[in-house]
Amino acid sequence: MNAKSNKPLIPVEDALAKILSHVTPLDTEWVPLTQSLGRILAEPITSAVNVPPFANSAMDGYAIVAADSAGASAQSPRRLQVVDNIPAGVSPTKRVESGAAARIMTGAPMPPGADAVIRFEETSEYIATDGLAENEVALFAAVKQGDNVRHPGEDIRSGQTILPAGHRLRPQDVGVLAAVGQARVPVYRRPKVAILATGDELVSIEQPVTPGKIRNSNEYVQAAMVEKYGGQPVMLGIARDTIEDLTAKIRAGLEQDVDLFLTSAGVSIGDFDMVKTVLASEGQMQFWQVAIKPGKPLAFGMLHHRRGIPLIGLPGNPVAAMVAFEVFARPAILKLAGCANRQKNSVRARLDEEVTNSGRRHYMRAYVYQKEGEYHVTTRGSGVNIQGSGILSSMVWANGLAVIPENVTYLPAGHSIEVWILD
Ligand code: AMP
Ligand code: MG
């Protein structure tokens, strides 16, 4: 229950669904292939060509008629006339008839008539042989039709969809796009995300810390996370805990044509927690307070603007802000960015120790490791109060977030749970 209004807290899934219902994917643009890494494809990509485009040799060797090698062995080699020498990049014209062979390099087109390649290692090229004429080769093994030949389209067929829309491009994806000749790539625009820290106690990293002040770390964490998830951070600095300054900084942020607004702190029930008030006057509040730990005082609303810009009011405590970012802001950024997969990677792991829970969904800082072919997870560091919502260094220790479901108040050691993988 929420102390002030006695309203029940909103379940995590409902809060996320509400946020995502206010987020629509951005428009799209074309970028050169060299700038496409990490971008989200806006359209499925279909190949107009076969890869490889022609039958070619998979080995350095001799292109032959396979039947000519039947029964060849070290004891009874077969001899063939060498009629051509084919490097990669040419278009061979000489036919290879029965009794003939063409020397051929990896990737070179198969000559007409040949139906297999025998590797140099199985010929007189490697194995010393007496009594061969200068234009002869001896085969010491048999090959079958098609051996060591790559067929046209065996990698990618013409007409095949190679990548779906909504896919984040990895180096290997850039590779197949290059292979089919996609010099420019349709991608979603990168979301511009405004980041505003709030608090009278905050000083920027360039300034000295005077009595009562602390460094603004949230803004830097959030800028890094926006970049990590494919957005462009717009760092707005620090707003003081006054209606006037918050209002002015939010308006200034909107003028930079951002797609999403993130604030941190000022959403609790303290005397100077103004974000909700300003959100209500500069836009429309959608909900406040979620059944999550850490991160309960999360606020969400839509700012007045011709496009209607979603604002996620993250909590102030650095870990709460990071967890709430992963749970709520990350999927919003990914949806803006057109990304089809918004699932966090996770594993099932066995708890090293029992855990108790308040009844909210608890994302516990956790360390996952493998032992005897199984994942194990601990939620206890060595000697630090690692679950405190202000202990940012515990996020440096953690490599995961253990997900303790809402309404689960106790889990014994050895219980298998879901753990989000952070990296
Ligand atoms: P608040 O929700 O404004 O009461 O803030 C909760 C806690 O988070 C307080 O201890 C703040 O000092 C701290 N905090 C707020 N903003 C930041 C920030 N940008 N960087 C680091 N800590 C912060
Ligand atoms: Mg504050």
Coordinates of C-alpha atoms and ligand atoms in Angstrom, one line a residue:
M1 CA 0.0 0.0 0.0
N2 CA 1.1 3.5 -0.7
A3 CA 1.5 5.3 2.6
K4 CA -0.1 8.6 1.5
S5 CA -3.0 7.7 -0.7
N6 CA -3.5 4.0 0.4
K7 CA -3.7 3.2 -3.3
P8 CA -2.3 -0.3 -4.2
L9 CA 1.0 -0.2 -6.0
I10 CA 0.9 -0.9 -9.8
P11 CA 2.4 -4.3 -10.7
V12 CA 5.6 -4.1 -12.8
E13 CA 4.0 -5.7 -15.9
D14 CA 1.1 -3.3 -15.9
A15 CA 3.4 -0.3 -15.5
L16 CA 5.6 -1.5 -18.3
A17 CA 2.6 -2.2 -20.6
K18 CA 1.2 1.3 -19.8
I19 CA 4.6 2.9 -20.7
L20 CA 4.9 0.9 -23.9
S21 CA 1.4 1.8 -25.0
H22 CA 2.5 5.4 -25.1
V23 CA 5.6 4.7 -27.2
T24 CA 5.6 4.3 -31.0
P25 CA 8.6 3.3 -33.1
L26 CA 10.4 6.2 -34.7
D27 CA 10.7 7.0 -38.4
T28 CA 13.4 5.4 -40.5
E29 CA 16.4 6.5 -42.6
W30 CA 19.0 5.0 -44.9
V31 CA 22.6 4.7 -43.7
P32 CA 25.7 3.4 -45.5
L33 CA 26.5 -0.2 -44.6
T34 CA 29.7 1.0 -42.8
Q35 CA 27.5 2.9 -40.3
S36 CA 24.9 0.2 -39.8
L37 CA 26.5 -1.8 -36.9
G38 CA 24.2 -1.8 -33.9
R39 CA 21.3 -0.1 -35.8
I40 CA 17.9 -1.7 -36.0
L41 CA 16.7 -2.8 -39.5
A42 CA 13.5 -1.1 -40.6
E43 CA 12.6 -3.5 -43.4
P44 CA 13.3 -7.2 -44.0
I45 CA 16.3 -7.6 -46.4
T46 CA 15.8 -10.0 -49.3
S47 CA 18.7 -11.1 -51.4
A48 CA 18.5 -10.4 -55.2
V49 CA 21.4 -12.7 -55.9
N50 CA 22.8 -16.1 -55.2
V51 CA 25.8 -16.3 -52.8
P52 CA 28.1 -17.7 -54.1
P53 CA 27.0 -16.6 -57.6
F54 CA 28.7 -19.4 -59.4
A55 CA 30.0 -22.9 -58.7
N56 CA 33.6 -22.6 -57.4
S57 CA 36.3 -24.6 -55.9
A58 CA 36.4 -25.0 -52.1
M59 CA 40.1 -26.1 -52.2
D60 CA 43.4 -25.5 -54.0
G61 CA 43.6 -28.6 -56.3
Y62 CA 42.6 -30.0 -59.7
A63 CA 39.2 -29.7 -61.2
I64 CA 38.4 -33.0 -62.9
V65 CA 35.7 -35.4 -64.0
A66 CA 35.1 -37.4 -60.8
A67 CA 34.7 -40.6 -62.7
D68 CA 38.4 -40.3 -63.9
S69 CA 39.5 -40.8 -60.3
A70 CA 37.6 -44.0 -59.6
G71 CA 39.9 -46.5 -57.9
A72 CA 42.9 -44.1 -57.6
S73 CA 45.1 -44.8 -54.6
A74 CA 48.7 -44.5 -53.5
Q75 CA 49.4 -47.9 -55.0
S76 CA 47.5 -47.2 -58.3
P77 CA 47.6 -43.5 -59.2
R78 CA 45.6 -42.1 -62.2
R79 CA 47.3 -39.8 -64.6
L80 CA 45.5 -36.8 -66.3
Q81 CA 46.6 -34.1 -68.7
V82 CA 46.7 -30.6 -67.2
V83 CA 44.9 -28.3 -69.6
D84 CA 44.5 -25.1 -67.6
N85 CA 45.5 -23.1 -64.5
I86 CA 42.6 -21.2 -63.0
P87 CA 43.2 -18.4 -60.4
A88 CA 40.3 -16.9 -58.4
G89 CA 38.6 -14.0 -60.2
V90 CA 38.7 -15.2 -63.8
S91 CA 36.1 -16.9 -66.0
P92 CA 37.5 -20.2 -67.3
T93 CA 36.6 -21.2 -70.9
K94 CA 38.6 -24.4 -71.5
R95 CA 36.4 -27.5 -71.1
V96 CA 37.7 -30.3 -68.9
E97 CA 37.0 -33.5 -70.7
S98 CA 37.6 -37.0 -69.4
G99 CA 41.3 -37.6 -69.1
A100 CA 42.0 -33.9 -68.4
A101 CA 42.4 -31.7 -65.3
A102 CA 42.6 -28.0 -64.6
R103 CA 44.7 -26.7 -61.8
I104 CA 42.4 -24.5 -59.7
M105 CA 42.6 -22.2 -56.7
T106 CA 40.1 -21.8 -53.9
G107 CA 37.2 -19.6 -54.9
A108 CA 37.9 -19.8 -58.7
P109 CA 35.0 -20.8 -60.9
M110 CA 34.7 -24.4 -61.9
P111 CA 35.6 -24.9 -65.6
P112 CA 32.9 -26.4 -67.8
G113 CA 32.9 -30.2 -67.9
A114 CA 34.6 -30.7 -64.4
D115 CA 32.4 -31.9 -61.6
A116 CA 34.8 -32.3 -58.7
V117 CA 38.0 -31.0 -57.2
I118 CA 40.8 -33.2 -55.9
R119 CA 43.0 -31.4 -53.3
F120 CA 46.7 -30.8 -54.1
E121 CA 47.5 -33.0 -51.0
E122 CA 46.1 -36.0 -52.9
T123 CA 48.1 -35.4 -56.1
S124 CA 51.6 -35.4 -57.4
E125 CA 51.6 -31.7 -56.5
Y126 CA 52.4 -32.8 -52.9
I127 CA 53.5 -36.4 -53.3
A128 CA 56.8 -37.0 -55.1
T129 CA 56.1 -39.0 -58.3
D130 CA 58.5 -40.5 -60.9
G131 CA 58.0 -40.6 -64.6
L132 CA 55.4 -37.9 -65.0
A133 CA 55.4 -35.7 -68.1
E134 CA 55.6 -32.0 -67.5
N135 CA 51.9 -31.5 -68.3
E136 CA 50.6 -34.4 -66.3
V137 CA 49.2 -34.8 -62.8
A138 CA 48.9 -38.0 -60.8
L139 CA 45.9 -38.6 -58.5
F140 CA 46.3 -40.7 -55.4
A141 CA 42.7 -40.8 -54.2
A142 CA 39.2 -41.0 -55.6
V143 CA 36.7 -38.2 -55.3
K144 CA 33.0 -38.2 -55.9
Q145 CA 30.9 -35.8 -58.1
G146 CA 30.5 -32.5 -56.2
D147 CA 33.5 -33.1 -53.8
N148 CA 35.1 -29.8 -52.9
V149 CA 32.8 -27.8 -55.1
R150 CA 30.7 -24.9 -53.7
H151 CA 27.3 -24.6 -55.4
P152 CA 25.7 -21.4 -56.5
G153 CA 23.3 -20.1 -53.8
E154 CA 24.5 -22.7 -51.2
D155 CA 25.1 -19.8 -48.7
I156 CA 22.2 -17.5 -49.7
R157 CA 19.6 -18.1 -52.3
S158 CA 18.2 -15.4 -54.6
G159 CA 14.8 -14.3 -53.2
Q160 CA 15.7 -15.5 -49.6
T161 CA 15.0 -13.1 -46.7
I162 CA 18.3 -12.9 -44.9
L163 CA 17.4 -10.5 -42.1
P164 CA 14.0 -9.6 -40.5
A165 CA 12.8 -6.1 -39.7
G166 CA 13.4 -5.1 -36.1
H167 CA 16.8 -6.9 -36.0
R168 CA 19.8 -5.3 -34.4
L169 CA 22.7 -5.5 -36.8
R170 CA 25.8 -7.5 -35.6
P171 CA 29.1 -7.8 -37.5
Q172 CA 28.0 -11.0 -39.1
D173 CA 24.8 -9.3 -40.3
V174 CA 26.9 -6.5 -41.8
G175 CA 28.8 -9.3 -43.6
V176 CA 25.8 -10.9 -45.3
L177 CA 24.5 -7.5 -46.3
A178 CA 27.9 -6.8 -47.9
A179 CA 27.8 -10.3 -49.6
V180 CA 24.4 -9.4 -51.3
G181 CA 25.5 -5.9 -52.3
Q182 CA 23.4 -3.9 -49.8
A183 CA 25.5 -0.7 -49.9
R184 CA 22.8 1.3 -48.0
V185 CA 20.6 -0.1 -45.2
P186 CA 17.1 1.0 -44.0
V187 CA 17.2 1.5 -40.3
Y188 CA 15.2 3.2 -37.6
R189 CA 16.3 6.6 -36.4
R190 CA 18.2 6.4 -33.1
P191 CA 16.0 7.7 -30.2
K192 CA 17.1 11.0 -28.6
V193 CA 16.7 10.7 -24.9
A194 CA 16.8 13.7 -22.6
I195 CA 18.4 13.1 -19.2
L196 CA 17.8 15.5 -16.3
A197 CA 19.1 15.0 -12.8
T198 CA 17.2 16.8 -10.1
G199 CA 18.3 17.7 -6.6
D200 CA 19.7 20.7 -4.6
E201 CA 22.4 18.4 -3.2
L202 CA 24.0 17.6 -6.6
V203 CA 27.1 19.0 -8.1
S204 CA 28.5 18.1 -11.5
I205 CA 31.8 16.1 -11.8
E206 CA 33.8 19.3 -12.7
Q207 CA 32.9 21.1 -9.4
P208 CA 34.3 20.6 -5.9
V209 CA 32.1 18.8 -3.4
T210 CA 31.2 21.2 -0.7
P211 CA 29.5 20.3 2.7
G212 CA 26.1 18.7 2.1
K213 CA 26.7 18.1 -1.6
I214 CA 27.2 14.9 -3.5
R215 CA 28.3 14.2 -7.1
N216 CA 25.6 13.7 -9.8
S217 CA 26.3 10.1 -10.9
N218 CA 22.8 9.2 -12.2
E219 CA 23.1 11.4 -15.2
Y220 CA 26.3 9.7 -16.4
V221 CA 25.0 6.2 -15.7
Q222 CA 21.9 7.0 -17.7
A223 CA 23.7 8.6 -20.6
A224 CA 25.9 5.4 -20.8
M225 CA 22.8 3.2 -20.6
V226 CA 21.0 5.2 -23.4
E227 CA 24.1 4.6 -25.6
K228 CA 24.3 1.0 -24.6
Y229 CA 20.7 0.4 -25.8
G230 CA 21.2 2.3 -29.1
G231 CA 19.9 5.8 -28.2
Q232 CA 21.5 9.2 -28.3
P233 CA 21.7 10.8 -24.8
V234 CA 20.9 14.5 -24.5
M235 CA 22.5 15.5 -21.1
L236 CA 20.6 18.4 -19.6
G237 CA 22.6 18.7 -16.3
I238 CA 21.0 19.3 -13.0
A239 CA 17.6 20.9 -12.1
R240 CA 17.3 22.5 -8.6
D241 CA 14.3 21.4 -6.5
T242 CA 12.1 24.3 -7.5
I243 CA 9.0 24.3 -9.7
E244 CA 10.6 27.1 -11.7
D245 CA 13.9 25.5 -12.5
L246 CA 12.4 22.0 -13.2
T247 CA 9.8 23.5 -15.5
A248 CA 12.4 25.6 -17.3
K249 CA 14.8 22.6 -17.8
I250 CA 12.0 20.3 -19.0
R251 CA 10.9 22.9 -21.5
A252 CA 14.5 23.5 -22.7
G253 CA 14.9 19.7 -23.1
L254 CA 11.7 19.5 -25.2
E255 CA 13.1 22.1 -27.5
Q256 CA 15.9 19.8 -28.4
D257 CA 13.4 17.5 -30.1
V258 CA 13.9 14.5 -27.9
D259 CA 11.9 11.3 -28.2
L260 CA 11.9 10.3 -24.5
F261 CA 12.5 12.2 -21.3
L262 CA 14.2 10.7 -18.2
T263 CA 14.5 12.5 -14.9
S264 CA 16.0 11.1 -11.7
A265 CA 15.0 11.8 -8.1
G266 CA 12.4 14.1 -6.7
V267 CA 9.6 11.5 -7.1
S268 CA 9.3 10.4 -3.4
I269 CA 7.1 12.0 -0.8
G270 CA 9.7 14.4 0.7
D271 CA 9.2 18.1 1.0
F272 CA 11.2 19.0 -2.2
D273 CA 10.0 16.2 -4.4
M274 CA 8.7 18.3 -7.3
V275 CA 8.9 16.1 -10.3
K276 CA 5.3 14.8 -10.0
T277 CA 4.0 18.3 -9.6
V278 CA 5.8 19.6 -12.6
L279 CA 4.8 16.6 -14.7
A280 CA 1.2 17.3 -13.9
S281 CA 1.5 20.9 -15.0
E282 CA 3.7 20.3 -18.1
G283 CA 1.9 17.2 -19.1
Q284 CA -0.3 14.4 -17.9
M285 CA 0.6 12.1 -15.1
Q286 CA -0.2 8.4 -16.0
F287 CA 0.9 6.6 -12.8
W288 CA 3.2 6.9 -9.8
Q289 CA 4.6 4.1 -7.6
V290 CA 5.2 0.6 -8.7
A291 CA 5.4 -2.7 -6.9
I292 CA 9.1 -3.0 -7.5
K293 CA 12.1 -3.1 -5.3
P294 CA 14.3 -1.1 -5.5
G295 CA 12.6 1.7 -7.5
K296 CA 9.1 2.0 -6.0
P297 CA 8.6 5.8 -6.5
L298 CA 8.7 5.6 -10.3
A299 CA 6.5 8.2 -12.1
F300 CA 5.3 8.1 -15.6
G301 CA 3.5 10.7 -17.7
M302 CA 3.2 12.4 -21.1
L303 CA 4.6 15.8 -21.6
H304 CA 2.6 18.4 -23.6
H305 CA 4.2 18.6 -27.1
R306 CA 2.9 18.1 -30.6
R307 CA 4.2 14.5 -30.5
G308 CA 3.4 13.9 -26.8
I309 CA 6.8 13.0 -25.2
P310 CA 6.8 10.2 -22.6
L311 CA 8.6 11.1 -19.3
I312 CA 9.8 8.4 -17.0
G313 CA 10.6 9.9 -13.6
L314 CA 13.3 7.5 -12.3
P315 CA 14.0 7.3 -8.5
G316 CA 17.0 9.2 -7.1
N317 CA 18.9 6.4 -5.4
P318 CA 21.5 5.3 -7.9
V319 CA 20.8 1.6 -7.8
A320 CA 17.0 2.1 -7.8
A321 CA 17.5 4.4 -10.8
M322 CA 19.5 1.8 -12.7
V323 CA 17.1 -1.0 -11.9
A324 CA 14.1 1.1 -13.0
F325 CA 16.0 2.0 -16.1
E326 CA 16.6 -1.6 -17.0
V327 CA 13.0 -2.5 -16.3
F328 CA 11.1 0.5 -17.8
A329 CA 13.4 2.8 -19.7
R330 CA 15.3 0.2 -21.6
P331 CA 12.2 -1.4 -23.2
A332 CA 10.8 2.1 -24.0
I333 CA 14.1 3.0 -25.8
L334 CA 14.1 -0.3 -27.6
K335 CA 10.5 0.1 -28.8
L336 CA 11.2 3.7 -30.0
A337 CA 14.2 2.2 -31.8
G338 CA 12.1 -0.4 -33.6
C339 CA 13.8 -3.3 -31.9
A340 CA 11.7 -6.5 -32.1
N341 CA 13.4 -8.3 -29.2
R342 CA 13.1 -6.4 -25.9
Q343 CA 13.6 -9.4 -23.7
K344 CA 16.5 -9.2 -21.3
N345 CA 18.8 -12.2 -21.6
S346 CA 18.4 -14.4 -18.5
V347 CA 19.4 -17.7 -17.1
R348 CA 18.0 -20.0 -14.5
A349 CA 20.3 -20.4 -11.5
R350 CA 20.3 -22.0 -8.1
L351 CA 20.2 -19.7 -5.1
D352 CA 23.3 -20.1 -2.8
E353 CA 21.3 -18.8 0.2
E354 CA 17.7 -18.3 1.2
V355 CA 16.1 -14.9 0.3
T356 CA 13.1 -13.1 1.9
N357 CA 11.0 -10.6 0.0
S358 CA 8.5 -7.9 0.8
G359 CA 5.9 -8.9 -1.7
R360 CA 7.0 -6.4 -4.4
R361 CA 8.9 -7.7 -7.3
H362 CA 12.5 -7.6 -6.2
Y363 CA 15.4 -7.3 -8.6
M364 CA 18.3 -8.3 -6.3
R365 CA 21.9 -7.5 -7.3
A366 CA 23.4 -10.9 -7.9
Y367 CA 26.5 -12.7 -9.0
V368 CA 26.0 -15.7 -11.3
Y369 CA 28.7 -18.3 -11.8
Q370 CA 28.9 -21.8 -13.3
K371 CA 29.8 -24.9 -11.2
E372 CA 29.5 -28.5 -12.4
G373 CA 27.6 -27.6 -15.5
E374 CA 24.9 -25.5 -13.6
Y375 CA 24.4 -21.8 -13.0
H376 CA 24.5 -20.7 -9.3
V377 CA 23.7 -17.3 -8.0
T378 CA 24.5 -15.4 -4.8
T379 CA 22.9 -12.2 -3.7
R380 CA 25.4 -11.6 -0.9
G381 CA 28.8 -9.8 -1.6
S382 CA 31.6 -10.0 0.9
G383 CA 30.8 -7.9 3.9
V384 CA 29.0 -4.9 2.1
N385 CA 25.4 -4.0 2.5
I386 CA 25.0 -4.9 -1.2
Q387 CA 21.2 -4.7 -1.5
G388 CA 21.0 -1.0 -0.2
S389 CA 19.5 1.1 -3.0
G390 CA 22.2 3.7 -2.7
I391 CA 25.2 1.3 -3.0
L392 CA 26.2 1.9 -6.6
S393 CA 29.4 -0.1 -6.2
S394 CA 27.3 -3.2 -5.7
M395 CA 26.2 -2.8 -9.4
V396 CA 29.9 -3.0 -10.2
W397 CA 30.2 -6.2 -8.3
A398 CA 27.0 -7.7 -9.7
N399 CA 26.8 -9.4 -13.1
G400 CA 23.1 -10.0 -12.9
L401 CA 19.8 -9.1 -11.3
A402 CA 18.0 -12.0 -9.5
V403 CA 14.2 -11.7 -10.1
I404 CA 12.2 -12.5 -7.0
P405 CA 8.5 -12.5 -8.1
E406 CA 5.9 -10.4 -6.4
N407 CA 4.0 -12.2 -3.7
V408 CA 6.9 -14.6 -3.1
T409 CA 8.1 -13.8 0.4
Y410 CA 10.6 -16.6 1.0
L411 CA 12.8 -18.8 -1.2
P412 CA 15.0 -21.5 0.3
A413 CA 18.7 -22.0 -0.7
G414 CA 19.0 -24.3 -3.7
H415 CA 15.8 -22.9 -5.3
S416 CA 16.1 -22.2 -9.0
I417 CA 15.3 -18.6 -10.0
E418 CA 15.4 -16.3 -13.1
V419 CA 18.5 -14.1 -13.2
W420 CA 18.8 -11.2 -15.7
I421 CA 22.3 -11.1 -17.2
L422 CA 23.6 -7.5 -17.1
D423 CA 26.3 -7.7 -19.7
Ligands
AMP1 P1 15.3 11.8 -3.8 O1 14.4 10.9 -4.5 O2 15.3 13.1 -4.5 O3 14.9 12.0 -2.4 O4 16.7 11.2 -3.9 C1 17.0 9.9 -3.3 C2 18.5 9.8 -3.1 O5 19.1 9.7 -4.3 C3 19.1 10.9 -2.3 O6 20.0 10.3 -1.4 C4 19.8 11.7 -3.3 O7 20.9 12.4 -2.9 C5 20.2 10.6 -4.3 N1 20.4 11.2 -5.6 C6 19.5 11.9 -6.3 N2 19.9 12.2 -7.5 C7 21.1 11.8 -7.6 C8 22.1 11.8 -8.7 N3 21.9 12.4 -9.8 N4 23.3 11.1 -8.5 C9 23.5 10.5 -7.3 N5 22.6 10.4 -6.3 C10 21.5 11.0 -6.4
MG2 MG 15.9 15.0 -4.1

